[in-house]
mmCIF file of C-alpha atoms in Angstrom:
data_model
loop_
_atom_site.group_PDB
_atom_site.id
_atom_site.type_symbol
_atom_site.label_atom_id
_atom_site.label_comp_id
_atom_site.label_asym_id
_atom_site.label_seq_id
_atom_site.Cartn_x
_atom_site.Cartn_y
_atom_site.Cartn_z
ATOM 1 C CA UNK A 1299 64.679 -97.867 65.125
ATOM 2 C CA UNK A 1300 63.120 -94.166 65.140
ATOM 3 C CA UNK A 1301 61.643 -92.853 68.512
ATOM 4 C CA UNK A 1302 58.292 -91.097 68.815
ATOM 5 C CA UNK A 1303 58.473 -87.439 68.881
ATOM 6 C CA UNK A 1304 55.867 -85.825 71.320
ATOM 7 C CA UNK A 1305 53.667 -83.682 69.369
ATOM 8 C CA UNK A 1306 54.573 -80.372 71.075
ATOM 9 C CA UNK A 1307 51.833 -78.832 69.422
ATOM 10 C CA UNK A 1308 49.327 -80.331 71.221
ATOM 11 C CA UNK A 1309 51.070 -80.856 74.294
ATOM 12 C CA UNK A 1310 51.080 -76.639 75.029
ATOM 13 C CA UNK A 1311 49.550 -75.849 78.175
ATOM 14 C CA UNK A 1312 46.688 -72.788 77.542
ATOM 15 C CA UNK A 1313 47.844 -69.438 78.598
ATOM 16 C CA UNK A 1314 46.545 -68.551 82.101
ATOM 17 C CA UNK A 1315 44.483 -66.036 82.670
ATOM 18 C CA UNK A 1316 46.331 -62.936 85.273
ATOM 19 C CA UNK A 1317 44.403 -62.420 88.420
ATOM 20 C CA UNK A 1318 45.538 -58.800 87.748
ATOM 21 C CA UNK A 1319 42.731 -55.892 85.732
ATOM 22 C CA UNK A 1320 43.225 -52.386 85.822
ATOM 23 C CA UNK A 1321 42.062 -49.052 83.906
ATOM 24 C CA UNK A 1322 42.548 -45.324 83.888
ATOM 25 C CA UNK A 1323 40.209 -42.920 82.812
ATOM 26 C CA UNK A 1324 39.758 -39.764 81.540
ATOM 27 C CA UNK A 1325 36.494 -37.407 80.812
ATOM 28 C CA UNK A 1326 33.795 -34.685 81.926
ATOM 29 C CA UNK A 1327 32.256 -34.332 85.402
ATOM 30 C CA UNK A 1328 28.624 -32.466 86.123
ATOM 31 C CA UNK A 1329 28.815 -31.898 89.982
ATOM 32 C CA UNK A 1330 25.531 -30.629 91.810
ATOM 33 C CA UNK A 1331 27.313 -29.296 95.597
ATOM 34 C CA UNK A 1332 26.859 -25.939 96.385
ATOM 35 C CA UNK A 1333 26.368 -25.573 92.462
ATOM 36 C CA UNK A 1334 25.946 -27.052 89.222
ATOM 37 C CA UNK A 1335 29.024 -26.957 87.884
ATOM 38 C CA UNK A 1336 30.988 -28.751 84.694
ATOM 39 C CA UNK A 1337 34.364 -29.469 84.901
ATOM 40 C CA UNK A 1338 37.098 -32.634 84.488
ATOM 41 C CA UNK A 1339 37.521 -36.311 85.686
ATOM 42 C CA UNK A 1340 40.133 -38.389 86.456
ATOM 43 C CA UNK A 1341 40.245 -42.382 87.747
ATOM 44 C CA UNK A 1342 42.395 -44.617 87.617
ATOM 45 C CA UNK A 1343 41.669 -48.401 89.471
ATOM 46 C CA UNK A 1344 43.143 -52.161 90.263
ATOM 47 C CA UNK A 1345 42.078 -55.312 91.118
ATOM 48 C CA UNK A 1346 43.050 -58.980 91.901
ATOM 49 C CA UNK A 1347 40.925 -61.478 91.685
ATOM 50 C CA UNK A 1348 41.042 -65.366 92.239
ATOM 51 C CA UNK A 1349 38.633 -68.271 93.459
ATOM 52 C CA UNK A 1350 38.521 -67.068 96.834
ATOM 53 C CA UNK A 1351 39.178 -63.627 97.245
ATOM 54 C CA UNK A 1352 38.558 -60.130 95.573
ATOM 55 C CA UNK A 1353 40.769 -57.139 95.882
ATOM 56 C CA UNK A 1354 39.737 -53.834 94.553
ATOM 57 C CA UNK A 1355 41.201 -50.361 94.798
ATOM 58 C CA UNK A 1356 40.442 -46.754 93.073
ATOM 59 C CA UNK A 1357 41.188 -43.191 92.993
ATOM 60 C CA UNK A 1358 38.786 -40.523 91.443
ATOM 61 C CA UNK A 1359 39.782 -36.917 91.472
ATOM 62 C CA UNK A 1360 37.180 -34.195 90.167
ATOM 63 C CA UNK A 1361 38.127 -30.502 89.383
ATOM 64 C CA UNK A 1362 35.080 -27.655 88.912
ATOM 65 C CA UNK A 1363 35.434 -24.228 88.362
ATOM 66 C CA UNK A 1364 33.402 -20.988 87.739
ATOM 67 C CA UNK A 1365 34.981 -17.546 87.000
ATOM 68 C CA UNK A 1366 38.207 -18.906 88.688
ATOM 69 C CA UNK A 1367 36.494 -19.794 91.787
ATOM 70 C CA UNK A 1368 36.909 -23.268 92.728
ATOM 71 C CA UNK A 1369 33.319 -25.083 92.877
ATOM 72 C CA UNK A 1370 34.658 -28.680 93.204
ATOM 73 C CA UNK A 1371 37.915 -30.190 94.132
ATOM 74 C CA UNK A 1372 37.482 -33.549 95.206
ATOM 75 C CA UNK A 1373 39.413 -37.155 95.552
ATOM 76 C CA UNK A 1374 38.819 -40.054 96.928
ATOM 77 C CA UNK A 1375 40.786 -43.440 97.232
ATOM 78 C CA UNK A 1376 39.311 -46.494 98.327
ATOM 79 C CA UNK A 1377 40.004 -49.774 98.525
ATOM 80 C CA UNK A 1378 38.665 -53.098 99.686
ATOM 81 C CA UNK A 1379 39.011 -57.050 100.344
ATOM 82 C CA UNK A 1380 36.730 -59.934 100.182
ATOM 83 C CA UNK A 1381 37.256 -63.102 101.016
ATOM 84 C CA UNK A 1382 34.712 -66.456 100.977
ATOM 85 C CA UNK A 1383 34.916 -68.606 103.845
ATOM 86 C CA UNK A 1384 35.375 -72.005 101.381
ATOM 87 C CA UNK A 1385 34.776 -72.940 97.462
ATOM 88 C CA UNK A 1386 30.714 -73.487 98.137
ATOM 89 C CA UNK A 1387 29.994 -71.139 100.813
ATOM 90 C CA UNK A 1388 27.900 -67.922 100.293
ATOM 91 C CA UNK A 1389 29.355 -66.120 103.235
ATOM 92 C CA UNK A 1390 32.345 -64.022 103.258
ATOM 93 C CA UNK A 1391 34.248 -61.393 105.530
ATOM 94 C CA UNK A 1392 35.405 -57.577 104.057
ATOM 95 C CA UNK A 1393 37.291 -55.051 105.150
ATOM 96 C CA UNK A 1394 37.690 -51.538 103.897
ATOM 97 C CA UNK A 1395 39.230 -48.296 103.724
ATOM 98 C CA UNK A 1396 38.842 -44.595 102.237
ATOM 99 C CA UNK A 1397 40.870 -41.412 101.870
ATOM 100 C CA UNK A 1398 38.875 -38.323 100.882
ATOM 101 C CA UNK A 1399 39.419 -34.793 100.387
ATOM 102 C CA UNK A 1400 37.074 -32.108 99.271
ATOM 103 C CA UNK A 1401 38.253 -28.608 99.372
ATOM 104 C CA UNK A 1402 35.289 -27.176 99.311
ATOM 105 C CA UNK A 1403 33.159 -28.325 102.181
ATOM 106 C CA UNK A 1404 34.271 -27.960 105.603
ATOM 107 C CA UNK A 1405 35.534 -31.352 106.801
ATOM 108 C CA UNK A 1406 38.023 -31.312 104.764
ATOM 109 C CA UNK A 1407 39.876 -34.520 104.961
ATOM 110 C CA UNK A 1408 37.724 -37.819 105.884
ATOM 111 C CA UNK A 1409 39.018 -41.244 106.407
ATOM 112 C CA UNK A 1410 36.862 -44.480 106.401
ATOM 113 C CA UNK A 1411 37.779 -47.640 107.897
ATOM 114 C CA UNK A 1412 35.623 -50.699 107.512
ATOM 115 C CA UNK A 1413 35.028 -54.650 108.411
ATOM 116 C CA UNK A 1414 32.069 -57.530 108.857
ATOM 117 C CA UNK A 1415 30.753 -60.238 106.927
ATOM 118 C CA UNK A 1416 28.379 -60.513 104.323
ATOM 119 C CA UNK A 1417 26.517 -62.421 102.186
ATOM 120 C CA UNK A 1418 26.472 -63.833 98.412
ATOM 121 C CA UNK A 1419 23.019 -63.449 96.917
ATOM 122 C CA UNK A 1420 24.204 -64.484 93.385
ATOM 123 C CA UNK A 1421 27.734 -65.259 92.749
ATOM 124 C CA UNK A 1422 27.834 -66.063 89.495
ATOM 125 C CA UNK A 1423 29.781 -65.775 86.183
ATOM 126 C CA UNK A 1424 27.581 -63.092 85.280
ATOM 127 C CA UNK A 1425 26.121 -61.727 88.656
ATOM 128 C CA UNK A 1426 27.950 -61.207 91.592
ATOM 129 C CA UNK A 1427 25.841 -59.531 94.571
ATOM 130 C CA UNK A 1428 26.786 -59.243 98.078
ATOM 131 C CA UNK A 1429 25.013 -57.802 101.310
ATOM 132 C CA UNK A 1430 26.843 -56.523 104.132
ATOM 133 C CA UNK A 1431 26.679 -55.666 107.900
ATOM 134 C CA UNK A 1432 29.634 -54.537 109.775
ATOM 135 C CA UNK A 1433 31.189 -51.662 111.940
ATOM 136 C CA UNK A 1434 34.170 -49.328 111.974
ATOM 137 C CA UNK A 1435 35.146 -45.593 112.331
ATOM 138 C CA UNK A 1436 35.585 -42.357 110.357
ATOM 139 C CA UNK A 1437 38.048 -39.264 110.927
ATOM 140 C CA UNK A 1438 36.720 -35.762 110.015
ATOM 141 C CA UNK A 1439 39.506 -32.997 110.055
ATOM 142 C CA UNK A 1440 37.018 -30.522 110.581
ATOM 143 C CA UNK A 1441 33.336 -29.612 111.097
ATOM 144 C CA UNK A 1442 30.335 -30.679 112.676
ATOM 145 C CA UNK A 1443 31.880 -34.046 113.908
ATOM 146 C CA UNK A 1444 35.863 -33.673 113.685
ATOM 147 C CA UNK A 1445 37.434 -36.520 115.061
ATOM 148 C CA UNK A 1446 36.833 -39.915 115.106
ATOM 149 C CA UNK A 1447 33.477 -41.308 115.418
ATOM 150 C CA UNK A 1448 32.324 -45.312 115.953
ATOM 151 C CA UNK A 1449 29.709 -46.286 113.001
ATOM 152 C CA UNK A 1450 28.169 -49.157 111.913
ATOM 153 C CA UNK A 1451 27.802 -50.172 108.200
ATOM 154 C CA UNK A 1452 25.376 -51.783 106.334
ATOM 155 C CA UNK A 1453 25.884 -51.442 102.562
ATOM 156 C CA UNK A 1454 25.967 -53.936 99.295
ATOM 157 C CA UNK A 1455 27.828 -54.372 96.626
ATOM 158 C CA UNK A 1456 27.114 -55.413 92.997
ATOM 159 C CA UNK A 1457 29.388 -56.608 89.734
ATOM 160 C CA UNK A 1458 27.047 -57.312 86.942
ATOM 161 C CA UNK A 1459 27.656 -58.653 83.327
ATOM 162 C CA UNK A 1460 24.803 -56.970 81.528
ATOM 163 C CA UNK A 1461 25.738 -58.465 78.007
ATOM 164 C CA UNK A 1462 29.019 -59.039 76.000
ATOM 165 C CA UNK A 1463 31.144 -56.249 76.525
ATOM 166 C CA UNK A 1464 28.426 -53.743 78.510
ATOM 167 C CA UNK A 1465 29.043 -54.128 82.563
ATOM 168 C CA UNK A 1466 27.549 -52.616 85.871
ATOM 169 C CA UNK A 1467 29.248 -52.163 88.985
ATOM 170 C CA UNK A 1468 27.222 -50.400 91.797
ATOM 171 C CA UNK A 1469 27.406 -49.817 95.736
ATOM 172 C CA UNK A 1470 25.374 -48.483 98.743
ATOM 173 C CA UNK A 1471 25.853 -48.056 101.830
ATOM 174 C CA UNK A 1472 24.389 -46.438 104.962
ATOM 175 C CA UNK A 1473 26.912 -45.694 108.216
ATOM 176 C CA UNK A 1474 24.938 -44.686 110.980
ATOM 177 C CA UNK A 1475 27.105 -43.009 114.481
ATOM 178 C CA UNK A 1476 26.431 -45.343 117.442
ATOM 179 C CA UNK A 1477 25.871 -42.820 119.238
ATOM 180 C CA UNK A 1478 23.052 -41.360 117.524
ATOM 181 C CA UNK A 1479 21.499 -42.995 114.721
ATOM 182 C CA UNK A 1480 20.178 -39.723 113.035
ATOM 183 C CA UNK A 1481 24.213 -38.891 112.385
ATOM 184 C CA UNK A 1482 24.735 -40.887 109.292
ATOM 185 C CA UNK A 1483 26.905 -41.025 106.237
ATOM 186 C CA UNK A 1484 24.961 -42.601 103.166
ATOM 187 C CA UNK A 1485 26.879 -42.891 99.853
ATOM 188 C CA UNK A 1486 25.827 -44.544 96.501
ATOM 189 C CA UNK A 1487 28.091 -45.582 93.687
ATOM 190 C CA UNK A 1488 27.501 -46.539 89.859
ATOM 191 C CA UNK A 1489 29.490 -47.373 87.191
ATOM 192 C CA UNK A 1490 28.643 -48.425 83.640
ATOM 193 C CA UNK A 1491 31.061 -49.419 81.525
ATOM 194 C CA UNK A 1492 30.897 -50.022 77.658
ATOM 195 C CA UNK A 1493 33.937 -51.973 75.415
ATOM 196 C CA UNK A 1494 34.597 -50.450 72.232
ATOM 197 C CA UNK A 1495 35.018 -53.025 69.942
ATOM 198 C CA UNK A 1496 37.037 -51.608 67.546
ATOM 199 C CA UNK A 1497 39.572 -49.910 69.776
ATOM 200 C CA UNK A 1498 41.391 -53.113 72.112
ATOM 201 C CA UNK A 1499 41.271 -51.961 75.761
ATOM 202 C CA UNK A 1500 39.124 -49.068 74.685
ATOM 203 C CA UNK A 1501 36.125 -48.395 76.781
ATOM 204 C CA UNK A 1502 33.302 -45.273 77.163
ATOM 205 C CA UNK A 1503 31.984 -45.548 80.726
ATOM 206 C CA UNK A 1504 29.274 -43.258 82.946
ATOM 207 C CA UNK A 1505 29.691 -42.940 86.687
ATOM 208 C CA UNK A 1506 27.539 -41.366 89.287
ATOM 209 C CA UNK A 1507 27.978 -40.900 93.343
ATOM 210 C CA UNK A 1508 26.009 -39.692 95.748
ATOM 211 C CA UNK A 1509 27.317 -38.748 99.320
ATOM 212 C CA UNK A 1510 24.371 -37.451 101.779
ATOM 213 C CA UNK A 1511 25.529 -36.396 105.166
ATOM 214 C CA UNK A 1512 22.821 -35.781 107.688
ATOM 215 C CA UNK A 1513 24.818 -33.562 109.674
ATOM 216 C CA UNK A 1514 26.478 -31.467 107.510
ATOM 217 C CA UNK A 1515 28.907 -28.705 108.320
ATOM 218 C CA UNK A 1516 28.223 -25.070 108.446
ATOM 219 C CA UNK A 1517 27.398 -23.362 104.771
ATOM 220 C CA UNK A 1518 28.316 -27.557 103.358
ATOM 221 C CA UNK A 1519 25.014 -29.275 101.638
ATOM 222 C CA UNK A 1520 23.220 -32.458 102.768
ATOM 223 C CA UNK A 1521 24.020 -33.867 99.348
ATOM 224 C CA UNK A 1522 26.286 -33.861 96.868
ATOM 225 C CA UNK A 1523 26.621 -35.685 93.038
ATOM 226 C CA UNK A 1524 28.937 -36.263 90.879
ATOM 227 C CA UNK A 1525 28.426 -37.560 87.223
ATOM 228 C CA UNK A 1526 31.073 -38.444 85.190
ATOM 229 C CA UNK A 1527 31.411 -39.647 81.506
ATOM 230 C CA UNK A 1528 35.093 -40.220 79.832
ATOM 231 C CA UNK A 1529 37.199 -42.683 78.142
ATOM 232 C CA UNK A 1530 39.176 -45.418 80.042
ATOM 233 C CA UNK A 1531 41.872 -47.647 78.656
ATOM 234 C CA UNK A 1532 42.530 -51.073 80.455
ATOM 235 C CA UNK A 1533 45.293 -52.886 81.134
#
């Protein structure tokens, strides 16, 4: 008598997914501070990402030089962690961190730190769009407000899936002292980012921030940008 033989064929269990993405980058900065200046790029960023939660982090370092004077030497490393409150429900609670340094204006060193709730507009395959409202503190080394100082937050966050292979990410937020309103950090972040099919992991992408301070140190600018455009491999 001959026994079945499970077809193992069929039986295989599809490949899951990893909750893990990650890229680094490579390419040319513009930067309008003090002066517009050209110069280099470097990013690198990671992310987890399941049916609850998101977890993203990233480092950007720009370089700038004219004549051998340094015009622009800036990083900054952020990270930050979302979690929904159950499978169906819009609302969610964050919390968030940032290291920066800028050589060139005069607070130096600034650290960010972050938390609230906020809620889904659209959180979709394609769309995912979340509004925020929260509080926290930042740390200047130097200048006009060295120290820490209490803030509030109110910022959003977007992930969109323009077509196959083209994607937006983009952030705002606004971070107002508690002690005076009129002190207030505003930054603005956009990424694009463009597969190239016939390179695997390949990808062009264009980046632009905006930081405005309204109470910026002595000889610093209200505002400064940074575009980038480069190269970024994923993994």
């Amino acid at each position: 008598m001959e026994e079945d033989t499970p077809d193992l064929v069929g039986d295989a269990a599809p490949e899951e997914k990893s909750p893990w993405t990650g890229s680094f980058g490579l390419g040319f900065t513009a930067s309008k501070t003090a002066t517009d200046t050209l110069g280099l790029n470097l990013n690198t960023a990671v992310s987890r990402q399941d049916t609850m939660s998101t977890w993203a982090s990233s480092i950007k370092y720009v370089y700038n030089s004219d004549d051998k004077v340094v015009q622009d030497n800036f990083l900054v490393a952020q990270t930050d962690y979302s979690r929904i409150l159950s499978l169906d429900s819009p609302w969610n609670w964050f919390a968030n961190a940032s290291y920066q340094f800028n050589q060139t204006e005069t607070y130096r060193q600034r650290l960010k730190g972050f938390g609230g709730a906020g809620y889904f507009v659209s959180r979709t395959d394609d769309l995912s769009w979340n509004v925020r409202g929260g509080a926290g503190s930042t740390w200047d080394e130097r200048g006009t407000k060295s120290g820490w100082t209490p803030r509030g937050l109110v910022s959003t966050v977007a992930d969109w899936k323009i077509m196959d292979g083209v994607a937006f990410v983009g952030s705002a937020s606004f971070e107002p002292a508690f002690e005076d309103f009129q002190n207030y950090l505003a930054v603005i972040e956009m990424k694009v980012n463009i597969s190239l099919t016939m390179l695997d992991k390949l990808s062009m992408y264009f980046t632009l921030r905006d930081e405005y301070n309204s109470r910026p140190g002595n000889g610093d600018t209200y505002n400064q940008i940074w575009v980038t455009l480069g190269f970024a491999y994923g993994f």
